[in-house]
Amino acid sequence: MDSHIPSPPTRRLSTGERENAIDRTIPLFPPAVEIDEHNYFDNNDPPEYLESMISGVQEFVKFHINNRVVLVTSGGTTVPLENQTVRFIDNFSAGTRGATSAEYFLENGYAVIFLHRQFSLLPYSRHYSHSTNCFLDFMEEKNGKVVVDPKYQEEMLSVLRKYQAAKDKNLLLLLPFTTINQYLHTLRALSVTLQPLRSRALFYLAAAVSDFFVPLHRIPEHKIQSKAGGNKLLMNLDPVPKFLHRLVEKWAPGAMIISFKLETDSSILLSKARQALERYSHQLVIGNLLQTRKTEVVFVEPDAPAHWIRLTPGQEAAGVDIESLIIPAIVKRHTVWIKESGNSA
Ligand code: PAZ
């Protein structure tokens, strides 16, 4: 054995002790109330582009005033650690759930506002843009020109037609976010803008939203420096206010609201989903586990037993999207919601 190999550092690195991890048994933060809303939005500036983004949304809502419109949120929010951001904390989500769901909502006659993490997967282009699905692999050279490989012609034509139809009929509005602050400001402004649609508006909140953040007044302007001696970086994060109840009660009264609950421990999924439903008083929580999210989800709604939606092994092997089962089940519920509210469409 080589006696010159230095012994592993023992003091400077975290030992990863379990007692330092976030305790998942502690009760959830209380839902945000009016004062929390003021505190957050008065002290964390809106993104500069928000006004012009919202005027685009107003046009879209006017255009679809008699149609069903779904707001799909997708991808993870970031928490910047510096104002001129080099480092940030991220939330897991590739955007597959959101992008795939948006396609099935379009197929079911909805206009879609797609509020997504910038550079995450988008409806239609998702089929060809992921690193495991590079668009170049679908191309070939023929007589000095780039053409689609005949093997993929049929599939690509079908995707292209749906994409073009969504564009031509002005059915898809893409709005990006990156940080938790951009997401929250945009979500609030959007919700208010969708109010004229009343119960025809559907919120499908699939984005993975940060639970902790650094408030504006504590974010350093420049890149955090590491010092000689390898000091630890201690982070002091505030809880992100839970605005879902404000959304249900104040920002989007009358709309149907669906949130997602992601867990990794199957023994707590159902209770966490039920807890969220009771706390925020919305219409549906869709629970999913990180490990199985592409093959099973559970619907948790008021006064009903939990309802699992699962792909059969045959559907899984055939590459069926679970969203092709989720969205029709939601459309049915939304139809009832609209009828019961006395609205049409
Ligand atoms: O984007 P993706 O398909 O990789 O993941 C989707 C998901 C698991 C983030 C989504 O289904 C979800 O559960 N969103 C809510 C996450 C949360 O509990 O905050």
PDB file of N, CA and C and ligand atoms in Angstrom, residues 92-97 206-209 260-262 288 293, ligand 1:
ATOM      1  N   PHE A  92     -35.882  19.466  -8.646  1.00  0.00           N
ATOM      2  CA  PHE A  92     -35.915  18.450  -9.685  1.00  0.00           C
ATOM      3  C   PHE A  92     -37.185  18.550 -10.531  1.00  0.00           C
ATOM      4  N   SER A  93     -37.049  18.558 -11.833  1.00  0.00           N
ATOM      5  CA  SER A  93     -38.158  18.386 -12.795  1.00  0.00           C
ATOM      6  C   SER A  93     -37.617  18.667 -14.184  1.00  0.00           C
ATOM      7  N   ALA A  94     -37.767  17.674 -15.076  1.00  0.00           N
ATOM      8  CA  ALA A  94     -37.300  17.863 -16.452  1.00  0.00           C
ATOM      9  C   ALA A  94     -38.336  18.630 -17.273  1.00  0.00           C
ATOM     10  N   GLY A  95     -39.585  18.636 -16.769  1.00  0.00           N
ATOM     11  CA  GLY A  95     -40.665  19.272 -17.532  1.00  0.00           C
ATOM     12  C   GLY A  95     -41.452  18.268 -18.363  1.00  0.00           C
ATOM     13  N   THR A  96     -41.192  16.990 -18.162  1.00  0.00           N
ATOM     14  CA  THR A  96     -41.897  15.969 -18.956  1.00  0.00           C
ATOM     15  C   THR A  96     -43.394  15.972 -18.639  1.00  0.00           C
ATOM     16  N   ARG A  97     -43.732  15.964 -17.354  1.00  0.00           N
ATOM     17  CA  ARG A  97     -45.145  15.940 -16.965  1.00  0.00           C
ATOM     18  C   ARG A  97     -45.897  17.116 -17.588  1.00  0.00           C
ATOM     19  N   ALA A 206     -48.042  21.641 -12.016  1.00  0.00           N
ATOM     20  CA  ALA A 206     -47.110  20.507 -11.994  1.00  0.00           C
ATOM     21  C   ALA A 206     -45.669  20.938 -11.742  1.00  0.00           C
ATOM     22  N   ALA A 207     -45.421  22.248 -11.672  1.00  0.00           N
ATOM     23  CA  ALA A 207     -44.042  22.711 -11.457  1.00  0.00           C
ATOM     24  C   ALA A 207     -43.558  22.270 -10.074  1.00  0.00           C
ATOM     25  N   ALA A 208     -42.264  22.047  -9.964  1.00  0.00           N
ATOM     26  CA  ALA A 208     -41.648  21.694  -8.683  1.00  0.00           C
ATOM     27  C   ALA A 208     -41.132  22.995  -8.066  1.00  0.00           C
ATOM     28  N   VAL A 209     -41.844  23.458  -7.051  1.00  0.00           N
ATOM     29  CA  VAL A 209     -41.613  24.807  -6.523  1.00  0.00           C
ATOM     30  C   VAL A 209     -40.788  24.742  -5.241  1.00  0.00           C
ATOM     31  N   PHE A 260     -49.968  19.220  -7.715  1.00  0.00           N
ATOM     32  CA  PHE A 260     -49.251  17.941  -7.662  1.00  0.00           C
ATOM     33  C   PHE A 260     -48.508  17.825  -6.338  1.00  0.00           C
ATOM     34  N   LYS A 261     -48.360  16.603  -5.888  1.00  0.00           N
ATOM     35  CA  LYS A 261     -47.557  16.354  -4.691  1.00  0.00           C
ATOM     36  C   LYS A 261     -46.537  15.280  -5.042  1.00  0.00           C
ATOM     37  N   LEU A 262     -45.274  15.632  -4.920  1.00  0.00           N
ATOM     38  CA  LEU A 262     -44.196  14.679  -5.205  1.00  0.00           C
ATOM     39  C   LEU A 262     -43.602  14.192  -3.898  1.00  0.00           C
ATOM     40  N   ASN A 288     -47.694  11.710  -6.732  1.00  0.00           N
ATOM     41  CA  ASN A 288     -46.807  10.809  -7.500  1.00  0.00           C
ATOM     42  C   ASN A 288     -45.493  10.624  -6.768  1.00  0.00           C
ATOM     43  N   ARG A 293     -43.268   7.945 -11.214  1.00  0.00           N
ATOM     44  CA  ARG A 293     -44.174   9.004 -11.669  1.00  0.00           C
ATOM     45  C   ARG A 293     -44.639   8.843 -13.109  1.00  0.00           C
TER      46      ARG A 293
HETATM   47  O1  PAZ B   1     -41.044  17.168 -14.943  1.00  0.00           O
HETATM   48  P1  PAZ B   1     -40.941  15.716 -14.573  1.00  0.00           P
HETATM   49  O2  PAZ B   1     -41.851  14.885 -15.409  1.00  0.00           O
HETATM   50  O3  PAZ B   1     -39.531  15.251 -14.538  1.00  0.00           O
HETATM   51  O4  PAZ B   1     -41.461  15.611 -13.048  1.00  0.00           O
HETATM   52  C1  PAZ B   1     -42.786  15.965 -12.755  1.00  0.00           C
HETATM   53  C2  PAZ B   1     -42.984  16.206 -11.259  1.00  0.00           C
HETATM   54  C3  PAZ B   1     -42.620  14.949 -10.495  1.00  0.00           C
HETATM   55  C4  PAZ B   1     -42.084  17.357 -10.788  1.00  0.00           C
HETATM   56  C5  PAZ B   1     -44.489  16.568 -11.059  1.00  0.00           C
HETATM   57  O5  PAZ B   1     -45.291  15.492 -11.434  1.00  0.00           O
HETATM   58  C6  PAZ B   1     -44.791  16.954  -9.619  1.00  0.00           C
HETATM   59  O6  PAZ B   1     -45.034  16.139  -8.775  1.00  0.00           O
HETATM   60  N1  PAZ B   1     -44.765  18.259  -9.310  1.00  0.00           N
HETATM   61  C7  PAZ B   1     -44.996  18.796  -7.975  1.00  0.00           C
HETATM   62  C8  PAZ B   1     -43.732  18.704  -7.172  1.00  0.00           C
HETATM   63  C9  PAZ B   1     -43.925  19.128  -5.734  1.00  0.00           C
HETATM   64  O7  PAZ B   1     -44.450  18.370  -4.905  1.00  0.00           O
HETATM   65  O8  PAZ B   1     -43.538  20.272  -5.458  1.00  0.00           O
END
